PDB file of C-alpha atoms in Angstrom:
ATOM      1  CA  UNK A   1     -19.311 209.821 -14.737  1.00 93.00           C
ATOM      2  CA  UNK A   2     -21.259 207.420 -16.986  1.00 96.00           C
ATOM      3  CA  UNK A   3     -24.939 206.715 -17.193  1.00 98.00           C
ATOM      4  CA  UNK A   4     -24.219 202.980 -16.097  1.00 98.00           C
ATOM      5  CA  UNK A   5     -23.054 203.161 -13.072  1.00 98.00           C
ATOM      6  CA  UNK A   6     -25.794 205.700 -12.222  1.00 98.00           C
ATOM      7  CA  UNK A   7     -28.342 203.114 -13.583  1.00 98.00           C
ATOM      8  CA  UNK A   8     -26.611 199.996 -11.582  1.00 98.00           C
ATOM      9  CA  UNK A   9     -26.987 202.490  -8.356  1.00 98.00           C
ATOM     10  CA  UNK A  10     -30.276 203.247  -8.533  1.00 98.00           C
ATOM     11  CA  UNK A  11     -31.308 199.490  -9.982  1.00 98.00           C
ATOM     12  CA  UNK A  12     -33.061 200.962 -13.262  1.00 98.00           C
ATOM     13  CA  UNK A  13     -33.073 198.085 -15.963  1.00 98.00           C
ATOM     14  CA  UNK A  14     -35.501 199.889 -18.417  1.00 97.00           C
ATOM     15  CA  UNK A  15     -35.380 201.326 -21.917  1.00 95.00           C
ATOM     16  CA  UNK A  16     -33.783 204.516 -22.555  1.00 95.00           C
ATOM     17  CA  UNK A  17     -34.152 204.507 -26.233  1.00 95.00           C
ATOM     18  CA  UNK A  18     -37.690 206.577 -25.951  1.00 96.00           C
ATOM     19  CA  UNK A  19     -37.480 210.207 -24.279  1.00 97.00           C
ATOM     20  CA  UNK A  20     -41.044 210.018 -23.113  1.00 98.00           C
ATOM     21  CA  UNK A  21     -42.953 210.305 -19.934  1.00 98.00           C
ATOM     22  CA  UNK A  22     -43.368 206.335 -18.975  1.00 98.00           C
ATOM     23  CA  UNK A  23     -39.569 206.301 -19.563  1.00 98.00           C
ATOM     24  CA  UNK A  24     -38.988 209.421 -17.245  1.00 98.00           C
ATOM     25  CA  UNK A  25     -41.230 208.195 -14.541  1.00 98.00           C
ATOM     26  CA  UNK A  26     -39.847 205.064 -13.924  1.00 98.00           C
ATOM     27  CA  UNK A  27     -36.102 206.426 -13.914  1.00 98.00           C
ATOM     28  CA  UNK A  28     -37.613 209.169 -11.414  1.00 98.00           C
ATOM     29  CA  UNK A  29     -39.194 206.202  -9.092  1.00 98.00           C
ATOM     30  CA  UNK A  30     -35.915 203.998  -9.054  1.00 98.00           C
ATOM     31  CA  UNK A  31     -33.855 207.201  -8.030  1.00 98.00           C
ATOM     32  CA  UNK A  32     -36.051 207.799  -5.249  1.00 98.00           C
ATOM     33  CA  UNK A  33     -36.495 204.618  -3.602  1.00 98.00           C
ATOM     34  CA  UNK A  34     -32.739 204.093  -3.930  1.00 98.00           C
ATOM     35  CA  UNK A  35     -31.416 207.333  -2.938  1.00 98.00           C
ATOM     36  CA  UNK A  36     -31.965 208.829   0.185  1.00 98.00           C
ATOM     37  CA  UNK A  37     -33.255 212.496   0.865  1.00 98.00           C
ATOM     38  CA  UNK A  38     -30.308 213.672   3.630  1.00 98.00           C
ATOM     39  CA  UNK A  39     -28.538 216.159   5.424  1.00 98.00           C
ATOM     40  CA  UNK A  40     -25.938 213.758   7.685  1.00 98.00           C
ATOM     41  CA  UNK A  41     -22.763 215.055   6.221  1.00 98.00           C
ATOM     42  CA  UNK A  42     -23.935 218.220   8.313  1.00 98.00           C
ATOM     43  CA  UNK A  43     -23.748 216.091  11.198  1.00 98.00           C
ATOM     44  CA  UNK A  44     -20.504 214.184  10.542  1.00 97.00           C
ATOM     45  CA  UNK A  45     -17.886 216.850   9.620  1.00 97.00           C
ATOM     46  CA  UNK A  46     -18.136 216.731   6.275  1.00 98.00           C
ATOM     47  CA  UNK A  47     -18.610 219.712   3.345  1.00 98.00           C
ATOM     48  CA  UNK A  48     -21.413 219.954   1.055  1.00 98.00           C
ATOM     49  CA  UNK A  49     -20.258 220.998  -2.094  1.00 97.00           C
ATOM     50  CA  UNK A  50     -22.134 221.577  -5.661  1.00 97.00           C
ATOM     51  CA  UNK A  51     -19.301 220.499  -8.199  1.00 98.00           C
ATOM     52  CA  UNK A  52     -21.226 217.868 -10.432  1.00 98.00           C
ATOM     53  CA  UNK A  53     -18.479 215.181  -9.905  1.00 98.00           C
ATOM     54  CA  UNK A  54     -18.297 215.328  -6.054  1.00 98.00           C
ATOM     55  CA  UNK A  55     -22.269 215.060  -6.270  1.00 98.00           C
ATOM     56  CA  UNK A  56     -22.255 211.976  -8.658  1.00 98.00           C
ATOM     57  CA  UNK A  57     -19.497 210.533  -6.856  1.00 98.00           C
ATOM     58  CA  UNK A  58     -21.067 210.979  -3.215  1.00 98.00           C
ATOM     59  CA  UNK A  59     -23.929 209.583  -4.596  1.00 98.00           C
ATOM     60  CA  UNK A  60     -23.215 206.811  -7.104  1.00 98.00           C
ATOM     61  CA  UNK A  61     -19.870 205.476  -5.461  1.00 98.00           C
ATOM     62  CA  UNK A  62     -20.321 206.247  -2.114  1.00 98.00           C
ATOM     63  CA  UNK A  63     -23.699 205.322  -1.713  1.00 98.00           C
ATOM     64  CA  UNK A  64     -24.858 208.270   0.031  1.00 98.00           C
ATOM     65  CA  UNK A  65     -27.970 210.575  -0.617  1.00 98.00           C
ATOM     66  CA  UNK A  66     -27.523 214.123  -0.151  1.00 98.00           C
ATOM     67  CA  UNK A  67     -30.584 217.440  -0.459  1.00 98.00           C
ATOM     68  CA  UNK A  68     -32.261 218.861  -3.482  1.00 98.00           C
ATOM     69  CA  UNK A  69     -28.891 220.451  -4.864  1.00 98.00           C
ATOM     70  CA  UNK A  70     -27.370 217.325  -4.613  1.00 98.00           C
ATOM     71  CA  UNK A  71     -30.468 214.949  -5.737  1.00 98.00           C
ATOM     72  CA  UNK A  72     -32.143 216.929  -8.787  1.00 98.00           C
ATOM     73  CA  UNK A  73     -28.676 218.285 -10.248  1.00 98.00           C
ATOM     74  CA  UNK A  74     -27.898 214.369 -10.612  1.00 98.00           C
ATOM     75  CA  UNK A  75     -31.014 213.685 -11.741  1.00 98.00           C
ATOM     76  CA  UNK A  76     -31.329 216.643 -14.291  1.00 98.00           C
ATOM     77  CA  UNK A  77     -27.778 215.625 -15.695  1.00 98.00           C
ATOM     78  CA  UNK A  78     -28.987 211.836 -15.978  1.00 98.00           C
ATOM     79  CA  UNK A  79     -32.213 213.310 -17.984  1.00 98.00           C
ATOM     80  CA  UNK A  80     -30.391 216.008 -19.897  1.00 98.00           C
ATOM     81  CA  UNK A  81     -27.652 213.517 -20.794  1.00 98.00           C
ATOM     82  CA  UNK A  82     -30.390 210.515 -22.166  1.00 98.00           C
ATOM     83  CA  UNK A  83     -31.879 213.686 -24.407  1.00 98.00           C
ATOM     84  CA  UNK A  84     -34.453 215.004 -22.493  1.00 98.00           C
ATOM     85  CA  UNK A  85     -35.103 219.043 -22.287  1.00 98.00           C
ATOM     86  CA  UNK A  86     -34.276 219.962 -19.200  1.00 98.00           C
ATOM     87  CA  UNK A  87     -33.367 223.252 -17.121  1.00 98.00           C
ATOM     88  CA  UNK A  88     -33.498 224.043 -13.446  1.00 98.00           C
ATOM     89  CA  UNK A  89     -36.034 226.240 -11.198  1.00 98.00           C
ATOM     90  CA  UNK A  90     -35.221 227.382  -7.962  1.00 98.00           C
ATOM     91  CA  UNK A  91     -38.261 227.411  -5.057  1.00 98.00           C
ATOM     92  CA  UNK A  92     -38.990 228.748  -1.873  1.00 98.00           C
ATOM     93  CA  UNK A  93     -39.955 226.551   0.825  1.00 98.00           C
ATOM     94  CA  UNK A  94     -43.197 227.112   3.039  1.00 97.00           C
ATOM     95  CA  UNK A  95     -42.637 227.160   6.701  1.00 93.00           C
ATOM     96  CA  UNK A  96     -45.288 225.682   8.488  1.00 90.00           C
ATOM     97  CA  UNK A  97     -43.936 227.262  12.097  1.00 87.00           C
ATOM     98  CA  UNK A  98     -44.040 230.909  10.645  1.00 91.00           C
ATOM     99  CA  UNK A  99     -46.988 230.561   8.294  1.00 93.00           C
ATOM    100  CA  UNK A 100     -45.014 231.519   5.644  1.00 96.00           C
ATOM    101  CA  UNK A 101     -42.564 230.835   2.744  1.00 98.00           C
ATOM    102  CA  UNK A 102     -39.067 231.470   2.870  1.00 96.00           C
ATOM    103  CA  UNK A 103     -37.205 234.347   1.607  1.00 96.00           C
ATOM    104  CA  UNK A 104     -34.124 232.734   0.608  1.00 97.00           C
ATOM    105  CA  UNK A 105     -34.445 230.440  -2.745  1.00 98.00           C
ATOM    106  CA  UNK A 106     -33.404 227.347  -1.206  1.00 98.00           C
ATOM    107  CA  UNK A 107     -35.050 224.601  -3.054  1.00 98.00           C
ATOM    108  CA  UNK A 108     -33.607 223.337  -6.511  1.00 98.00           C
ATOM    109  CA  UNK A 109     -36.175 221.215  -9.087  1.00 98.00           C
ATOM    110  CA  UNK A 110     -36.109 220.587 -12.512  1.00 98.00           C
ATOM    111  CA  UNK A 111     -38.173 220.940 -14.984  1.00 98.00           C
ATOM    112  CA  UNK A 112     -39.077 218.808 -17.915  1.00 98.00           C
ATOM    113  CA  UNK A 113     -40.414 219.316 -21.670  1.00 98.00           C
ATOM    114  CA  UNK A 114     -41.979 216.530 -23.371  1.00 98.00           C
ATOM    115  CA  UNK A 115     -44.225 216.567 -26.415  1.00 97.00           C
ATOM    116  CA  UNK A 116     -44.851 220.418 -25.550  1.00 98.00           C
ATOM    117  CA  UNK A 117     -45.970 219.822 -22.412  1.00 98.00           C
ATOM    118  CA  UNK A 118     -44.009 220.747 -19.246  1.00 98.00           C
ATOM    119  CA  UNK A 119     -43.144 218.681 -15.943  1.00 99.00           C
ATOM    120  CA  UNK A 120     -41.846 219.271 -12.679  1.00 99.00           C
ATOM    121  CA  UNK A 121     -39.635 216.677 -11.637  1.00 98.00           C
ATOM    122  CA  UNK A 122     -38.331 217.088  -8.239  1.00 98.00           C
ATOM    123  CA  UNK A 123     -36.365 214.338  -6.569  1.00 98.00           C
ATOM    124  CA  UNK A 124     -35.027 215.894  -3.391  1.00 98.00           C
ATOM    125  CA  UNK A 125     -37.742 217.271  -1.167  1.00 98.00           C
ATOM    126  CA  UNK A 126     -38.389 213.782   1.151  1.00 97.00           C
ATOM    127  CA  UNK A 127     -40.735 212.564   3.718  1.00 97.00           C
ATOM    128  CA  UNK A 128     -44.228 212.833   2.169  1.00 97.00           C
ATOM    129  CA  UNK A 129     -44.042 215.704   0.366  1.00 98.00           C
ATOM    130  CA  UNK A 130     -42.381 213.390  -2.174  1.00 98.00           C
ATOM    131  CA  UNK A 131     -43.935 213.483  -5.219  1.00 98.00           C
ATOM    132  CA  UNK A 132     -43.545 209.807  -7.068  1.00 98.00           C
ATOM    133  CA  UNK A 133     -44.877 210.837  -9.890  1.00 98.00           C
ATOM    134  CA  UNK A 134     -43.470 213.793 -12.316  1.00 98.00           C
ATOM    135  CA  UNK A 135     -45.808 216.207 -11.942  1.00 98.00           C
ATOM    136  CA  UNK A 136     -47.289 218.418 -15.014  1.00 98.00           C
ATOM    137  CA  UNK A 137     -47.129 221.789 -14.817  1.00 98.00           C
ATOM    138  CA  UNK A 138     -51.089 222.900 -14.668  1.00 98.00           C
ATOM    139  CA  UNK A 139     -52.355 225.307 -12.288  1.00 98.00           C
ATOM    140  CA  UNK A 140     -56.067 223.899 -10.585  1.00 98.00           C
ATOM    141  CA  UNK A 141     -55.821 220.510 -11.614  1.00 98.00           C
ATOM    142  CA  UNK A 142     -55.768 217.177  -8.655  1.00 98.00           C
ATOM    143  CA  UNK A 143     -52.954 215.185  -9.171  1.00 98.00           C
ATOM    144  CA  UNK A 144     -53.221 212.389  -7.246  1.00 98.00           C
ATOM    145  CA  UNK A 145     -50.284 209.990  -6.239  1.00 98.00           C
ATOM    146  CA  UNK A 146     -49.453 207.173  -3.703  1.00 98.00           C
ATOM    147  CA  UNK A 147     -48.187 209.819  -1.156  1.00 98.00           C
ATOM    148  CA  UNK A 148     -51.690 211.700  -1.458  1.00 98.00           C
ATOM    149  CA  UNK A 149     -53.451 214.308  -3.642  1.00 98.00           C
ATOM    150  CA  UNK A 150     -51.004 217.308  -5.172  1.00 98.00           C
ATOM    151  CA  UNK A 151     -51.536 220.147  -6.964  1.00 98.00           C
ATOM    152  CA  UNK A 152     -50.541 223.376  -8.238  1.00 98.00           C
ATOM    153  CA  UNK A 153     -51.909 226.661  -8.240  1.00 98.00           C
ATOM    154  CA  UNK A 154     -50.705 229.916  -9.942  1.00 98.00           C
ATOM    155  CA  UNK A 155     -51.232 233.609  -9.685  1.00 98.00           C
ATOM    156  CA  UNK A 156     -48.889 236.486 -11.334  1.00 98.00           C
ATOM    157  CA  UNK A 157     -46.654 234.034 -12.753  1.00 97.00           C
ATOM    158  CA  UNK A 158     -45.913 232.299  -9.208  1.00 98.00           C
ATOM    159  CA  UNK A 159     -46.688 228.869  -8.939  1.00 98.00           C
ATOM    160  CA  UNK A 160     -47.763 227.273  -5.263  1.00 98.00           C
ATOM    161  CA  UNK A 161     -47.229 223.666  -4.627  1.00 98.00           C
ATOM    162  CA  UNK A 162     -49.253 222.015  -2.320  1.00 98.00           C
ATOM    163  CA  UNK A 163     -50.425 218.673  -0.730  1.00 98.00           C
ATOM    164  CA  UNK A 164     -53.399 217.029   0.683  1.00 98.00           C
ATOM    165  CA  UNK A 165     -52.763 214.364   2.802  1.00 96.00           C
ATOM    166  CA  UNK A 166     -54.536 211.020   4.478  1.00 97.00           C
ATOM    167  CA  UNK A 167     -55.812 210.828   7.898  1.00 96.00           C
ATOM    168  CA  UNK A 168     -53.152 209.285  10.562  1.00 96.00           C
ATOM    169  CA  UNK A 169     -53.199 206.473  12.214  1.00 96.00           C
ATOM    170  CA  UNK A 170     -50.219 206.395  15.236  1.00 97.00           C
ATOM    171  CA  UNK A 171     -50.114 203.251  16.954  1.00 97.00           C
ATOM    172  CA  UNK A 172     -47.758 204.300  19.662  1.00 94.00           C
ATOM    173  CA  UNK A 173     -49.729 206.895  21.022  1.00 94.00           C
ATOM    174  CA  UNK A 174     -46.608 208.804  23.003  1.00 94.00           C
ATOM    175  CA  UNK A 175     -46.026 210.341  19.524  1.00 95.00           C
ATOM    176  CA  UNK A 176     -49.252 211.228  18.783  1.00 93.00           C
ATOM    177  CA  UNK A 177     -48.479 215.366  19.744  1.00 91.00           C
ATOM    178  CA  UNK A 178     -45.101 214.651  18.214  1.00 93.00           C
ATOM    179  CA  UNK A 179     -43.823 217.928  16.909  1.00 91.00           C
ATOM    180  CA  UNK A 180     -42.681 215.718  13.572  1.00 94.00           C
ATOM    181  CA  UNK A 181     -46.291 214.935  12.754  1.00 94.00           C
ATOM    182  CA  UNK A 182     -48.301 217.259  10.655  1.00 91.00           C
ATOM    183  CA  UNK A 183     -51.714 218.666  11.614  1.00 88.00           C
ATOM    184  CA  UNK A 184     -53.043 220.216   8.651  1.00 91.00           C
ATOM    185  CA  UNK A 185     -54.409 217.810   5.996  1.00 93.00           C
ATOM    186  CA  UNK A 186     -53.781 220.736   3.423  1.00 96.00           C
ATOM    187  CA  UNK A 187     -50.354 221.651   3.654  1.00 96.00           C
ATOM    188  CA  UNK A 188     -48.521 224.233   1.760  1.00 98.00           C
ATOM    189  CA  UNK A 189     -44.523 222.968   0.655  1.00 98.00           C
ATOM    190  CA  UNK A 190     -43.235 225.771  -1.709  1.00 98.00           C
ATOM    191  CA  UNK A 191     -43.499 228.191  -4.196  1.00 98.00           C
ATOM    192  CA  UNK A 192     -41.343 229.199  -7.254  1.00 98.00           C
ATOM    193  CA  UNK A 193     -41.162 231.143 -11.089  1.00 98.00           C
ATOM    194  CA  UNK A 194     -40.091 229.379 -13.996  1.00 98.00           C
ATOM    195  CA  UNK A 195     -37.316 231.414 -14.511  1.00 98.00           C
ATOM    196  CA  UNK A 196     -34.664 229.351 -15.555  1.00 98.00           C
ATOM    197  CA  UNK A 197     -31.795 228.745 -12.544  1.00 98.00           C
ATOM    198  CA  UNK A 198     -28.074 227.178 -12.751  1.00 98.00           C
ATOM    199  CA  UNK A 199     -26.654 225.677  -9.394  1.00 98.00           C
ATOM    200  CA  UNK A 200     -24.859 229.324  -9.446  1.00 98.00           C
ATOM    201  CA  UNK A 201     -27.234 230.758  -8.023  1.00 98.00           C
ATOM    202  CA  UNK A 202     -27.495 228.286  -4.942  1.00 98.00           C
ATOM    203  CA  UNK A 203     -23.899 228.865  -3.929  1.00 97.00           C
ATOM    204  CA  UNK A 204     -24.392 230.879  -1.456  1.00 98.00           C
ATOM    205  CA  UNK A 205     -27.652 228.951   0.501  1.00 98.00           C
ATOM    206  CA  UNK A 206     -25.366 225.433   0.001  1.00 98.00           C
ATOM    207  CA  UNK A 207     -23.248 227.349   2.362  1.00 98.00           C
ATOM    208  CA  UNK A 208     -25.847 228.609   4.542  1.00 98.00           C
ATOM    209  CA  UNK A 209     -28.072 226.241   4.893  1.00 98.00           C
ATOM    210  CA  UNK A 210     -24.794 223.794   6.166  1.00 97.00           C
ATOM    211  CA  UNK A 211     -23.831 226.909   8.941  1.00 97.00           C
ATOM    212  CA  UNK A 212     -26.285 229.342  10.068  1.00 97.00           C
ATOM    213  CA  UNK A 213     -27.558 228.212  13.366  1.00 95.00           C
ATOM    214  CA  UNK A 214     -30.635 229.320  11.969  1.00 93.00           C
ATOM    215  CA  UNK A 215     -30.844 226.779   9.011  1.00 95.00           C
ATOM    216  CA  UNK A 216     -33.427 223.853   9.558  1.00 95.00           C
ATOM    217  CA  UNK A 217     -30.376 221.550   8.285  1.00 97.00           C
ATOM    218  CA  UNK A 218     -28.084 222.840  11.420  1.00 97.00           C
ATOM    219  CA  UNK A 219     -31.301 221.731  13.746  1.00 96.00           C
ATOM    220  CA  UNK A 220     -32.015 218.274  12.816  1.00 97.00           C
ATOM    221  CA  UNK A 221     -30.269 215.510  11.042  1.00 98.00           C
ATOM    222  CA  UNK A 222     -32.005 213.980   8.552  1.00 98.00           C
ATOM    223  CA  UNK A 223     -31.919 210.806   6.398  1.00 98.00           C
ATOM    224  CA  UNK A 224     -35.187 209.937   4.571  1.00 98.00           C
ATOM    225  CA  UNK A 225     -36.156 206.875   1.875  1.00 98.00           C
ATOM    226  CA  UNK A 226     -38.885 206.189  -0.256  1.00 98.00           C
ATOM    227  CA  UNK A 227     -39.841 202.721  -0.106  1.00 98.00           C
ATOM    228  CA  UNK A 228     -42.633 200.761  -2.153  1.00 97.00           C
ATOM    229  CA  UNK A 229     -45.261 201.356   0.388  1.00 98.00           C
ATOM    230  CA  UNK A 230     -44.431 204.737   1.791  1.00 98.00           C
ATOM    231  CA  UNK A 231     -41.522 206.096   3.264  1.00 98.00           C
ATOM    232  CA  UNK A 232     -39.220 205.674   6.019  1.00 98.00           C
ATOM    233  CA  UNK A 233     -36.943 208.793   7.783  1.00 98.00           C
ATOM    234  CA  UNK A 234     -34.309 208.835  10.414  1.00 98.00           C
ATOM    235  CA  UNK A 235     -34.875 212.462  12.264  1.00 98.00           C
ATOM    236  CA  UNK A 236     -32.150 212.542  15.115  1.00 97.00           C
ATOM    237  CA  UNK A 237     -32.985 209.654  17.067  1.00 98.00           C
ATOM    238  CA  UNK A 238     -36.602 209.030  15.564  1.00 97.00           C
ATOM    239  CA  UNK A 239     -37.132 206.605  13.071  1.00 98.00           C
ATOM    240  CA  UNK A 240     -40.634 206.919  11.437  1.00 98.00           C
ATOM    241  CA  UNK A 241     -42.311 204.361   9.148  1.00 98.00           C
ATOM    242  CA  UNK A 242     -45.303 205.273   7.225  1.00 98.00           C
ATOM    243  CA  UNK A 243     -47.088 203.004   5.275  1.00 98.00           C
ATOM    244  CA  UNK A 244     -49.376 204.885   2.717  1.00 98.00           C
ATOM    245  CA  UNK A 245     -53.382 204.083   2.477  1.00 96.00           C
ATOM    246  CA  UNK A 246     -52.794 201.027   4.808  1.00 95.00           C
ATOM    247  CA  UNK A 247     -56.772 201.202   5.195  1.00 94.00           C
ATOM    248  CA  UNK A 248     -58.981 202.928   3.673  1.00 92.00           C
ATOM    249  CA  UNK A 249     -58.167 207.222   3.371  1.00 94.00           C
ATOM    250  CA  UNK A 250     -55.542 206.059   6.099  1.00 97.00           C
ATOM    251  CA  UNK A 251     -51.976 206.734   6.145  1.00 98.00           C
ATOM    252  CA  UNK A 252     -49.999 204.411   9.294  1.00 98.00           C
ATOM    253  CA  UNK A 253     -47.114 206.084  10.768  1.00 98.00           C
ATOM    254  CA  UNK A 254     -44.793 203.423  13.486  1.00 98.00           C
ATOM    255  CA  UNK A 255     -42.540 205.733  15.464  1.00 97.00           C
ATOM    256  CA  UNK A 256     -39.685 204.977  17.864  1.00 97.00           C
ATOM    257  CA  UNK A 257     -37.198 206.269  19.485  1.00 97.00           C
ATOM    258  CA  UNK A 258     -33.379 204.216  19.010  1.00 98.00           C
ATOM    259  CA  UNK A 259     -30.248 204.203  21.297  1.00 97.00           C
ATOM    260  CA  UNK A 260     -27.386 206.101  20.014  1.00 96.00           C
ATOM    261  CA  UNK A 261     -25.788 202.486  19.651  1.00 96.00           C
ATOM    262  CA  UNK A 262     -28.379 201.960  16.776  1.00 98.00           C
ATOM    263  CA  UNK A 263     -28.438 204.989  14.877  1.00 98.00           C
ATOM    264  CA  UNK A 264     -25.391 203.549  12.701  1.00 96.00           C
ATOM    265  CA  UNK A 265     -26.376 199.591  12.570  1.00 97.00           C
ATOM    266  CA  UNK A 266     -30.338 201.451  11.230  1.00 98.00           C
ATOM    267  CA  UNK A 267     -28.793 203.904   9.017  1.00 98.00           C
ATOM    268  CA  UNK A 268     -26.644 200.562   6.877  1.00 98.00           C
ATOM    269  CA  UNK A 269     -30.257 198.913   7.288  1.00 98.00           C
ATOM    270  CA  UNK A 270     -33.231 200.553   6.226  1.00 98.00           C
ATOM    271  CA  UNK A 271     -31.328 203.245   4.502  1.00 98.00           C
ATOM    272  CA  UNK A 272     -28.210 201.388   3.061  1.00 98.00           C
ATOM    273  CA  UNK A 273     -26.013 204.034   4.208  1.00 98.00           C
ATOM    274  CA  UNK A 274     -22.507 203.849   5.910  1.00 97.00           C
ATOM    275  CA  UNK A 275     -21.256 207.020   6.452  1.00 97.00           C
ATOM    276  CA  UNK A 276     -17.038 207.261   6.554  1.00 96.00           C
ATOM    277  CA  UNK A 277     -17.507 209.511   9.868  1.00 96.00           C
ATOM    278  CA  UNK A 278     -19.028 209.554  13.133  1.00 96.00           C
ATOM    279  CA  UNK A 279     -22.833 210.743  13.486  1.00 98.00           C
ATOM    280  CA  UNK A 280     -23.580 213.596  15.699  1.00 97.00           C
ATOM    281  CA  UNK A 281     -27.659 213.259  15.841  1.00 97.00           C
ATOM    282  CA  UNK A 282     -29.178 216.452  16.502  1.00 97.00           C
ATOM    283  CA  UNK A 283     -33.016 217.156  16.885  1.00 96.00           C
ATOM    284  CA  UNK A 284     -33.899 220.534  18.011  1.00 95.00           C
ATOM    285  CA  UNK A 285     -37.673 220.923  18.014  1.00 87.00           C
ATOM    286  CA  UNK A 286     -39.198 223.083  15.255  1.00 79.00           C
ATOM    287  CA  UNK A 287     -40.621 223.513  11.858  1.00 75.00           C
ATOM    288  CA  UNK A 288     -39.901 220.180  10.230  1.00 90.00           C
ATOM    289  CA  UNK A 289     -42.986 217.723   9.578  1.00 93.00           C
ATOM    290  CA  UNK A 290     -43.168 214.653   7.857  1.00 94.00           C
TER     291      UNK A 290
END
């Protein structure tokens, strides 16, 4: 594993000489728009596994994305390995269908120290609830960023993520009541403590959330990219295109619906990925919004 090859992936020609924030953020926004948010080794009879090297390698070599666990262990070793102080906090995820967050800790981020000040720097969340920015770690305070307006709020030592969002504008109005598409312009995405985590103690959900039947990841198969403008994601057999702020205050989101014929020849296209297996896509209707 070398810092290189992770740099020649990703397409991040910068300085690494200064540990600061301007350094961080554009290292954070190459890693995003070059590796995907996704779940498709679910889907293709593969194993998702947390050993560092299988990550890096799955990543870097094979040119694949993979979920938080995969995403901000890579990064954190990339930012921990340049000098930066780094440790790992494990969230739990709001679910929009039950009103509620989860009860299993689920979600890995990291967290970043510079100059005293503290960042959360999460990499592996997707869709628009992608932060492009690092975000730093104040409760009350706007943060606003392409994807729209985050912020953080705390109370007993908990700390709430949320996000406010654009208004939509669907040109293909058969997707308009899409069950992808959120509602609320306000939307709760997770919650955690800043107790420091290892990828120990996400063993056991890397296996769950790759079995249970009731795991979101068993439901859907997923493959999302940041791109300059916005994002795009593969869910099942609908691609989705959002363009951020396209007018004013509005966000445009293309939807259609591809041919199982074109889920592979799409995938090598607007994600750059070309998986070793065959795809099974799966899109069982539930709590998943983008």
């Amino acid at each position: 594993m070398n810092l290189e090859e992770y740099f020649a992936r990703t397409g991040y020609k910068g300085s690494t000489e200064k540990q600061d924030l301007e350094t961080l953020t554009d290292i954070f926004q190459h890693h995003i728009c070059a590796v995907p948010f996704e779940n498709l080794s679910i889907h293709c009879g593969e194993k998702i596994t947390l050993e560092l090297e299988h990550v890096y390698n799955k990543i870097v070599r094979r040119k694949r994305g993979g979920w938080c666990m995969e995403n901000n262990q890579l990064l954190g070793w990339v930012l921990k390995s340049l000098g930066y102080d780094t440790s790992f906090l494990g969230a739990y995820v709001f679910n929009p269908q039950q009103n509620a967050y989860a009860t299993l800790m689920t979600h890995l981020v990291v967290k970043v120290v510079i100059d005293g000040k503290a960042y959360i720097v999460d990499g592996g969340f997707g869709v628009s609830y992608q932060m492009w920015q690092p975000m730093e770690l104040v409760p009350g305070k706007d943060q606003p960023q392409v994807p729209g307006v985050f912020r953080f709020t705390e109370k007993n030592g908990v700390w709430y993520l949320e996000k406010m969002r654009r208004k939509q504008y669907i040109p293909n109005q058969s997707f308009s009541n899409s069950d992808l598409l959120e509602k609320k312009e306000c939307r709760k995405v997770y919650m955690f403590s800043l107790e420091p985590r290892t990828v120990e103690d996400f063993r056991f959900q890397c296996t769950y959330l790759q079995t249970s039947p009731d795991s979101l990841f068993t439901k859907k198969s997923i493959c999302t990219l940041q791109t300059t403008e916005g994002f795009r994601a593969l869910i099942g057999w609908t691609l989705t295109e959002t363009t951020y702020n396209y007018k004013e205050n509005m966000d445009l989101v293309e939807f259609v619906t591809l041919e199982d014929e074109e889920v592979e020849k799409t995938l090598k296209e607007k994600f750059n990925i070309t998986l070793e297996r065959k795809l099974v896509p799966i899109n069982v209707k539930g709590s998943y919004t983008i």
